[in-house]
mmCIF file of C-alpha atoms and ligand atoms in Angstrom:
data_model
loop_
_atom_site.group_PDB
_atom_site.id
_atom_site.type_symbol
_atom_site.label_atom_id
_atom_site.label_comp_id
_atom_site.label_asym_id
_atom_site.label_seq_id
_atom_site.Cartn_x
_atom_site.Cartn_y
_atom_site.Cartn_z
ATOM 1 C CA UNK A 16 9.158 -1.356 18.001
ATOM 2 C CA UNK A 17 10.409 -0.772 14.461
ATOM 3 C CA UNK A 18 8.350 1.661 12.419
ATOM 4 C CA UNK A 19 8.453 1.649 8.624
ATOM 5 C CA UNK A 20 6.807 4.185 6.317
ATOM 6 C CA UNK A 21 6.410 3.489 2.576
ATOM 7 C CA UNK A 22 6.257 6.682 0.538
ATOM 8 C CA UNK A 23 5.298 7.548 -3.039
ATOM 9 C CA UNK A 24 3.762 10.595 -4.730
ATOM 10 C CA UNK A 25 0.004 10.092 -4.482
ATOM 11 C CA UNK A 26 -0.261 7.316 -1.838
ATOM 12 C CA UNK A 27 -2.856 5.565 -4.009
ATOM 13 C CA UNK A 28 -0.746 3.197 -6.182
ATOM 14 C CA UNK A 29 2.784 2.214 -5.142
ATOM 15 C CA UNK A 30 3.109 2.902 -1.404
ATOM 16 C CA UNK A 31 -0.279 1.394 -0.404
ATOM 17 C CA UNK A 32 0.644 -1.649 -2.511
ATOM 18 C CA UNK A 33 3.961 -1.879 -0.657
ATOM 19 C CA UNK A 34 2.161 -1.511 2.684
ATOM 20 C CA UNK A 35 -0.379 -4.221 1.797
ATOM 21 C CA UNK A 36 2.129 -6.644 0.281
ATOM 22 C CA UNK A 37 4.619 -6.224 3.113
ATOM 23 C CA UNK A 38 1.899 -6.671 5.771
ATOM 24 C CA UNK A 39 0.751 -9.840 3.965
ATOM 25 C CA UNK A 40 4.311 -11.193 4.033
ATOM 26 C CA UNK A 41 4.652 -10.373 7.733
ATOM 27 C CA UNK A 42 1.463 -12.284 8.514
ATOM 28 C CA UNK A 43 2.542 -15.213 6.336
ATOM 29 C CA UNK A 44 5.746 -15.325 8.376
ATOM 30 C CA UNK A 45 3.697 -15.355 11.601
ATOM 31 C CA UNK A 46 4.717 -11.809 12.539
ATOM 32 C CA UNK A 47 2.109 -9.515 14.047
ATOM 33 C CA UNK A 48 2.199 -5.859 13.020
ATOM 34 C CA UNK A 49 0.469 -2.838 14.538
ATOM 35 C CA UNK A 50 0.471 -1.557 18.093
ATOM 36 C CA UNK A 51 0.450 -5.092 19.558
ATOM 37 C CA UNK A 52 3.462 -6.259 17.531
ATOM 38 C CA UNK A 53 7.137 -5.353 17.298
ATOM 39 C CA UNK A 54 6.694 -3.747 13.895
ATOM 40 C CA UNK A 55 4.392 -0.965 12.739
ATOM 41 C CA UNK A 56 3.987 -0.072 9.062
ATOM 42 C CA UNK A 57 2.121 2.654 7.182
ATOM 43 C CA UNK A 58 2.269 4.519 3.883
ATOM 44 C CA UNK A 59 2.015 8.145 2.807
ATOM 45 C CA UNK A 60 2.370 10.404 -0.229
ATOM 46 C CA UNK A 61 4.442 13.512 -0.766
ATOM 47 C CA UNK A 62 1.458 15.045 -2.607
ATOM 48 C CA UNK A 63 -1.975 15.873 -1.180
ATOM 49 C CA UNK A 64 -4.243 15.415 -4.229
ATOM 50 C CA UNK A 65 -5.750 12.109 -3.097
ATOM 51 C CA UNK A 66 -5.872 12.550 0.679
ATOM 52 C CA UNK A 67 -8.667 10.410 2.130
ATOM 53 C CA UNK A 68 -9.051 8.330 -1.046
ATOM 54 C CA UNK A 69 -8.854 4.538 -1.291
ATOM 55 C CA UNK A 70 -6.014 3.065 -3.346
ATOM 56 C CA UNK A 71 -6.377 3.190 -7.145
ATOM 57 C CA UNK A 72 -8.802 0.519 -8.419
ATOM 58 C CA UNK A 73 -6.077 -0.913 -10.683
ATOM 59 C CA UNK A 74 -3.728 -1.387 -7.708
ATOM 60 C CA UNK A 75 -6.538 -2.990 -5.678
ATOM 61 C CA UNK A 76 -7.370 -5.417 -8.497
ATOM 62 C CA UNK A 77 -3.746 -6.377 -9.015
ATOM 63 C CA UNK A 78 -3.161 -6.993 -5.308
ATOM 64 C CA UNK A 79 -6.358 -9.009 -4.959
ATOM 65 C CA UNK A 80 -5.082 -11.417 -7.620
ATOM 66 C CA UNK A 81 -2.405 -12.339 -5.082
ATOM 67 C CA UNK A 82 -4.741 -12.401 -2.100
ATOM 68 C CA UNK A 83 -3.722 -8.969 -0.788
ATOM 69 C CA UNK A 84 -6.532 -6.570 0.146
ATOM 70 C CA UNK A 85 -5.825 -2.834 -0.127
ATOM 71 C CA UNK A 86 -9.392 -1.475 -0.046
ATOM 72 C CA UNK A 87 -9.354 -0.449 3.608
ATOM 73 C CA UNK A 88 -6.312 1.823 3.194
ATOM 74 C CA UNK A 89 -6.761 5.582 2.922
ATOM 75 C CA UNK A 90 -4.336 8.084 1.395
ATOM 76 C CA UNK A 91 -2.554 10.644 3.523
ATOM 77 C CA UNK A 92 0.214 13.170 3.021
ATOM 78 C CA UNK A 93 3.529 12.744 4.802
ATOM 79 C CA UNK A 94 4.057 15.119 7.749
ATOM 80 C CA UNK A 95 7.149 16.465 9.526
ATOM 81 C CA UNK A 96 6.137 14.381 12.534
ATOM 82 C CA UNK A 97 6.531 11.213 10.417
ATOM 83 C CA UNK A 98 10.267 11.868 10.158
ATOM 84 C CA UNK A 99 10.533 11.777 13.947
ATOM 85 C CA UNK A 100 8.126 8.856 14.390
ATOM 86 C CA UNK A 101 9.428 6.357 11.792
ATOM 87 C CA UNK A 102 12.751 4.489 11.735
ATOM 88 C CA UNK A 103 12.777 3.591 8.026
ATOM 89 C CA UNK A 104 11.220 5.973 5.508
ATOM 90 C CA UNK A 105 11.311 4.232 2.153
ATOM 91 C CA UNK A 106 10.697 6.155 -1.077
ATOM 92 C CA UNK A 107 9.554 4.354 -4.195
ATOM 93 C CA UNK A 108 11.582 6.559 -6.564
ATOM 94 C CA UNK A 109 14.244 9.256 -6.490
ATOM 95 C CA UNK A 110 11.708 12.050 -6.889
ATOM 96 C CA UNK A 111 10.026 10.846 -3.668
ATOM 97 C CA UNK A 112 13.430 10.926 -1.955
ATOM 98 C CA UNK A 113 14.095 14.486 -3.192
ATOM 99 C CA UNK A 114 10.643 15.682 -2.101
ATOM 100 C CA UNK A 115 11.107 14.180 1.360
ATOM 101 C CA UNK A 116 14.641 15.492 1.850
ATOM 102 C CA UNK A 117 13.356 18.996 1.071
ATOM 103 C CA UNK A 118 11.062 18.923 4.121
ATOM 104 C CA UNK A 119 12.855 16.517 6.475
ATOM 105 C CA UNK A 120 14.769 17.902 9.500
ATOM 106 C CA UNK A 121 18.566 17.458 9.048
ATOM 107 C CA UNK A 122 18.949 14.978 11.906
ATOM 108 C CA UNK A 123 16.309 12.639 10.417
ATOM 109 C CA UNK A 124 17.553 12.581 6.816
ATOM 110 C CA UNK A 125 19.485 9.358 7.453
ATOM 111 C CA UNK A 126 16.147 7.517 7.827
ATOM 112 C CA UNK A 127 15.240 8.151 4.182
ATOM 113 C CA UNK A 128 16.250 5.633 1.517
ATOM 114 C CA UNK A 129 15.020 3.911 -1.618
ATOM 115 C CA UNK A 130 12.725 0.940 -0.976
ATOM 116 C CA UNK A 131 14.536 -1.039 -3.682
ATOM 117 C CA UNK A 132 17.835 -0.704 -1.785
ATOM 118 C CA UNK A 133 16.615 -3.733 0.173
ATOM 119 C CA UNK A 134 15.742 -5.878 -2.854
ATOM 120 C CA UNK A 135 17.748 -8.892 -3.945
ATOM 121 C CA UNK A 136 17.765 -10.498 -7.388
ATOM 122 C CA UNK A 137 16.639 -7.272 -9.037
ATOM 123 C CA UNK A 138 19.731 -6.132 -10.926
ATOM 124 C CA UNK A 139 19.324 -2.647 -12.337
ATOM 125 C CA UNK A 140 15.935 -1.993 -10.729
ATOM 126 C CA UNK A 141 16.496 0.735 -8.172
ATOM 127 C CA UNK A 142 13.090 2.445 -8.327
ATOM 128 C CA UNK A 143 9.411 1.486 -8.431
ATOM 129 C CA UNK A 144 8.147 3.385 -11.503
ATOM 130 C CA UNK A 145 5.022 5.574 -11.288
ATOM 131 C CA UNK A 146 2.217 3.558 -12.968
ATOM 132 C CA UNK A 147 -0.571 6.129 -12.586
ATOM 133 C CA UNK A 148 -0.768 7.480 -16.144
ATOM 134 C CA UNK A 149 -0.072 4.168 -17.871
ATOM 135 C CA UNK A 150 -1.810 0.893 -18.617
ATOM 136 C CA UNK A 151 -2.381 -2.394 -16.841
ATOM 137 C CA UNK A 152 1.097 -3.780 -17.687
ATOM 138 C CA UNK A 153 2.578 -0.954 -15.636
ATOM 139 C CA UNK A 154 0.588 -2.041 -12.597
ATOM 140 C CA UNK A 155 1.649 -5.650 -13.115
ATOM 141 C CA UNK A 156 5.276 -4.594 -13.284
ATOM 142 C CA UNK A 157 4.927 -2.411 -10.194
ATOM 143 C CA UNK A 158 3.377 -5.294 -8.269
ATOM 144 C CA UNK A 159 6.199 -7.635 -9.264
ATOM 145 C CA UNK A 160 8.887 -5.102 -8.304
ATOM 146 C CA UNK A 161 7.220 -4.386 -4.954
ATOM 147 C CA UNK A 162 6.901 -8.113 -4.253
ATOM 148 C CA UNK A 163 10.657 -8.556 -4.749
ATOM 149 C CA UNK A 164 11.503 -5.449 -2.739
ATOM 150 C CA UNK A 165 9.290 -6.657 0.110
ATOM 151 C CA UNK A 166 11.021 -10.040 0.194
ATOM 152 C CA UNK A 167 14.381 -8.287 0.504
ATOM 153 C CA UNK A 168 13.140 -5.895 3.178
ATOM 154 C CA UNK A 169 11.712 -8.735 5.266
ATOM 155 C CA UNK A 170 14.949 -10.686 4.960
ATOM 156 C CA UNK A 171 16.937 -7.619 6.045
ATOM 157 C CA UNK A 172 14.716 -6.968 9.052
ATOM 158 C CA UNK A 173 14.756 -10.621 10.170
ATOM 159 C CA UNK A 174 18.560 -10.534 10.039
ATOM 160 C CA UNK A 175 18.776 -7.367 12.155
ATOM 161 C CA UNK A 176 15.822 -7.437 14.575
ATOM 162 C CA UNK A 177 13.670 -9.777 16.613
ATOM 163 C CA UNK A 178 10.208 -9.439 15.151
HETATM 164 P P1 4NP B 5 1.538 6.788 -6.688
HETATM 165 O O1 4NP B 5 0.942 7.121 -8.141
HETATM 166 O O2 4NP B 5 2.541 7.870 -6.391
HETATM 167 O O3 4NP B 5 2.173 5.460 -6.876
HETATM 168 O O4 4NP B 5 0.362 6.777 -5.730
HETATM 169 C C1 4NP B 5 0.391 8.368 -8.447
HETATM 170 C C2 4NP B 5 -0.911 8.643 -8.134
HETATM 171 C C3 4NP B 5 -1.470 9.871 -8.466
HETATM 172 C C4 4NP B 5 -0.695 10.808 -9.124
HETATM 173 C C5 4NP B 5 0.624 10.528 -9.445
HETATM 174 C C6 4NP B 5 1.173 9.305 -9.114
HETATM 175 N N1 4NP B 5 -1.264 12.046 -9.482
HETATM 176 O O5 4NP B 5 -0.561 12.860 -10.138
HETATM 177 O O6 4NP B 5 -2.425 12.317 -9.162
#
C-alpha cells in the first residue's frame, strides 16, 4: 500500500483541501482508498493551533462548489511516527518543508517534498500559498492550484504503481 500525507501549517485550509480533492479524483478514477485499497491518504499540520477542528469554512465552501466534501475531516498535528508510516510526505510550501525537516529522522527526510513538484502545466507555481489571512480570491486560487497539483500527482502514481 502507498501512503501519502498532505501537510500544511494549520491543517484547516490547504492540506485538507488537497486530501479531499485528491480522494475525489481517486474515486472518479475508480480507485479505492483507505485500508481496503492500495492507497491511503491523510493530511496534517506542522502547527497545533487547530487540532480537532473542521476545515476552514471558506475551504469547505470552495470545495463544495466542485462537489468535494471536506466537513468530516479533522485537523491534527504531524507526528514523528508519520515520517515512518508514510511514503510520500508532501508539503504545500517551503516553510512546511523546513518545519518538517527540523523534526524528521535523517533516514526519512527523502520522503519529504513539495506537493507542486508533481504538477504539470503550472509553470512558476512551486508552492500552494497560505490563504488563511486573505480573502475569497485566495481560496479560489488555492483550490485551482491544488486541483492541478492533484492531477499531476495522480498521473505520477498511475505511471509508477498499480492502484
Ligand atoms: P493552512 O492555513 O496551513 O493552509 O491550514 C492556515 C491556517 C491557520 C493558520 C495559518 C495557516 N493559523 O495561523 O492559525
